[in-house]
Amino acid sequence: MANSYPAIMHRDGFEAFILTLPKATLVRQWRDDSVAKVGGKIFALLDQDPGEVWLKVSELAYLMLTELDGVRPAPYFARAGWVAISAASPLSGDEVEAYIREAHRLVAGKLSRKVRAELGLDLAGISR
């Protein structure tokens, strides 16, 4: 269903999902994109409504995902290991949500101990 956007690719669905993640916050910036942060660091964003989900991924996931139709290196963020997932990708909404959870975990894991402690983020609790 190349032209059918999963709920996660709509602003309401994206923002509701983001707010289920530990200590995640949302801001609207740039062209009114929904930007998800943890500890002040971006881990995912929704580019337009409906639109692509851009997110941080591991090196291996980056290599695998960018081989799929409908997934490309995220503009401006590719050097940092980000991909842009469109509705044309073969990924289901649940799979995109799983990648967002992992993006949250990756970025939260890079926060300083002090910031993680201030946020009450225990890494074991966000590793799922």
mmCIF file of N, CA, C and O in Angstrom, residues 7 23 26 28-29 31 52 59 61 63 65 69 71 76 81 93 95-96 100 105 108 112 119 126:
data_model
loop_
_atom_site.group_PDB
_atom_site.id
_atom_site.type_symbol
_atom_site.label_atom_id
_atom_site.label_comp_id
_atom_site.label_asym_id
_atom_site.label_seq_id
_atom_site.Cartn_x
_atom_site.Cartn_y
_atom_site.Cartn_z
ATOM 1 N N ALA A 7 -0.652 5.089 10.711
ATOM 2 C CA ALA A 7 -0.966 6.096 11.744
ATOM 3 C C ALA A 7 0.289 6.807 12.242
ATOM 4 O O ALA A 7 0.257 8.010 12.511
ATOM 5 N N LYS A 23 10.493 9.897 29.145
ATOM 6 C CA LYS A 23 11.081 11.246 29.159
ATOM 7 C C LYS A 23 11.194 11.888 27.774
ATOM 8 O O LYS A 23 11.974 12.817 27.572
ATOM 9 N N LEU A 26 8.255 16.701 22.815
ATOM 10 C CA LEU A 26 7.962 17.089 21.436
ATOM 11 C C LEU A 26 8.064 18.591 21.287
ATOM 12 O O LEU A 26 7.656 19.333 22.172
ATOM 13 N N ARG A 28 7.743 21.623 17.908
ATOM 14 C CA ARG A 28 7.498 21.858 16.482
ATOM 15 C C ARG A 28 8.590 22.821 16.043
ATOM 16 O O ARG A 28 8.731 23.896 16.613
ATOM 17 N N GLN A 29 9.370 22.411 15.073
ATOM 18 C CA GLN A 29 10.408 23.308 14.585
ATOM 19 C C GLN A 29 10.617 23.144 13.097
ATOM 20 O O GLN A 29 9.984 22.288 12.481
ATOM 21 N N ARG A 31 9.972 23.486 9.542
ATOM 22 C CA ARG A 31 8.753 23.773 8.772
ATOM 23 C C ARG A 31 7.532 23.227 9.486
ATOM 24 O O ARG A 31 6.669 22.634 8.865
ATOM 25 N N GLU A 52 7.085 11.549 5.955
ATOM 26 C CA GLU A 52 8.153 10.618 6.298
ATOM 27 C C GLU A 52 8.500 10.707 7.776
ATOM 28 O O GLU A 52 8.453 11.782 8.369
ATOM 29 N N GLU A 59 24.362 1.530 12.853
ATOM 30 C CA GLU A 59 25.083 1.435 11.574
ATOM 31 C C GLU A 59 24.550 0.296 10.719
ATOM 32 O O GLU A 59 24.346 0.451 9.517
ATOM 33 N N ALA A 61 21.539 -1.190 10.884
ATOM 34 C CA ALA A 61 20.179 -0.877 10.436
ATOM 35 C C ALA A 61 20.220 0.136 9.292
ATOM 36 O O ALA A 61 19.449 0.024 8.329
ATOM 37 N N LEU A 63 22.540 0.491 7.008
ATOM 38 C CA LEU A 63 22.923 -0.226 5.779
ATOM 39 C C LEU A 63 21.772 -1.060 5.235
ATOM 40 O O LEU A 63 21.515 -1.069 4.028
ATOM 41 N N LEU A 65 18.377 -0.783 5.976
ATOM 42 C CA LEU A 65 17.174 -0.015 5.651
ATOM 43 C C LEU A 65 17.322 0.786 4.364
ATOM 44 O O LEU A 65 16.373 0.891 3.586
ATOM 45 N N ASP A 69 13.209 -0.052 -0.836
ATOM 46 C CA ASP A 69 12.463 0.993 -1.529
ATOM 47 C C ASP A 69 11.724 1.808 -0.476
ATOM 48 O O ASP A 69 11.216 1.250 0.502
ATOM 49 N N VAL A 71 12.936 3.972 1.597
ATOM 50 C CA VAL A 71 13.780 4.394 2.726
ATOM 51 C C VAL A 71 15.040 4.992 2.121
ATOM 52 O O VAL A 71 15.651 4.420 1.236
ATOM 53 N N TYR A 76 20.294 16.075 5.529
ATOM 54 C CA TYR A 76 20.946 16.825 6.610
ATOM 55 C C TYR A 76 21.371 15.957 7.794
ATOM 56 O O TYR A 76 22.226 16.344 8.555
ATOM 57 N N GLY A 81 23.803 8.986 10.817
ATOM 58 C CA GLY A 81 23.173 7.668 10.834
ATOM 59 C C GLY A 81 21.659 7.716 10.904
ATOM 60 O O GLY A 81 21.048 6.909 11.589
ATOM 61 N N GLY A 93 3.486 -0.044 10.171
ATOM 62 C CA GLY A 93 3.471 0.960 11.233
ATOM 63 C C GLY A 93 4.129 0.450 12.495
ATOM 64 O O GLY A 93 4.873 1.175 13.159
ATOM 65 N N GLU A 95 6.492 -1.782 12.714
ATOM 66 C CA GLU A 95 7.944 -1.837 12.507
ATOM 67 C C GLU A 95 8.556 -0.442 12.623
ATOM 68 O O GLU A 95 9.620 -0.278 13.225
ATOM 69 N N VAL A 96 7.889 0.566 12.079
ATOM 70 C CA VAL A 96 8.387 1.937 12.207
ATOM 71 C C VAL A 96 8.417 2.333 13.691
ATOM 72 O O VAL A 96 9.386 2.916 14.165
ATOM 73 N N ILE A 100 11.535 3.579 15.986
ATOM 74 C CA ILE A 100 11.506 4.811 16.797
ATOM 75 C C ILE A 100 11.907 4.494 18.237
ATOM 76 O O ILE A 100 12.692 5.229 18.847
ATOM 77 N N ARG A 105 16.216 4.746 22.395
ATOM 78 C CA ARG A 105 17.198 4.044 23.219
ATOM 79 C C ARG A 105 18.628 4.447 22.839
ATOM 80 O O ARG A 105 19.467 4.704 23.712
ATOM 81 N N ALA A 108 19.166 8.170 23.973
ATOM 82 C CA ALA A 108 19.191 8.249 25.440
ATOM 83 C C ALA A 108 20.479 7.637 25.987
ATOM 84 O O ALA A 108 21.054 8.144 26.949
ATOM 85 N N SER A 112 24.814 12.031 28.773
ATOM 86 C CA SER A 112 25.768 11.894 29.882
ATOM 87 C C SER A 112 25.079 11.219 31.067
ATOM 88 O O SER A 112 23.855 11.260 31.196
ATOM 89 N N LEU A 119 17.102 12.964 34.492
ATOM 90 C CA LEU A 119 15.845 12.570 33.851
ATOM 91 C C LEU A 119 15.237 11.315 34.474
ATOM 92 O O LEU A 119 14.105 10.963 34.176
ATOM 93 N N ILE A 126 15.177 1.453 29.493
ATOM 94 C CA ILE A 126 14.863 1.922 28.137
ATOM 95 C C ILE A 126 15.406 0.986 27.077
ATOM 96 O O ILE A 126 15.316 1.275 25.910
#
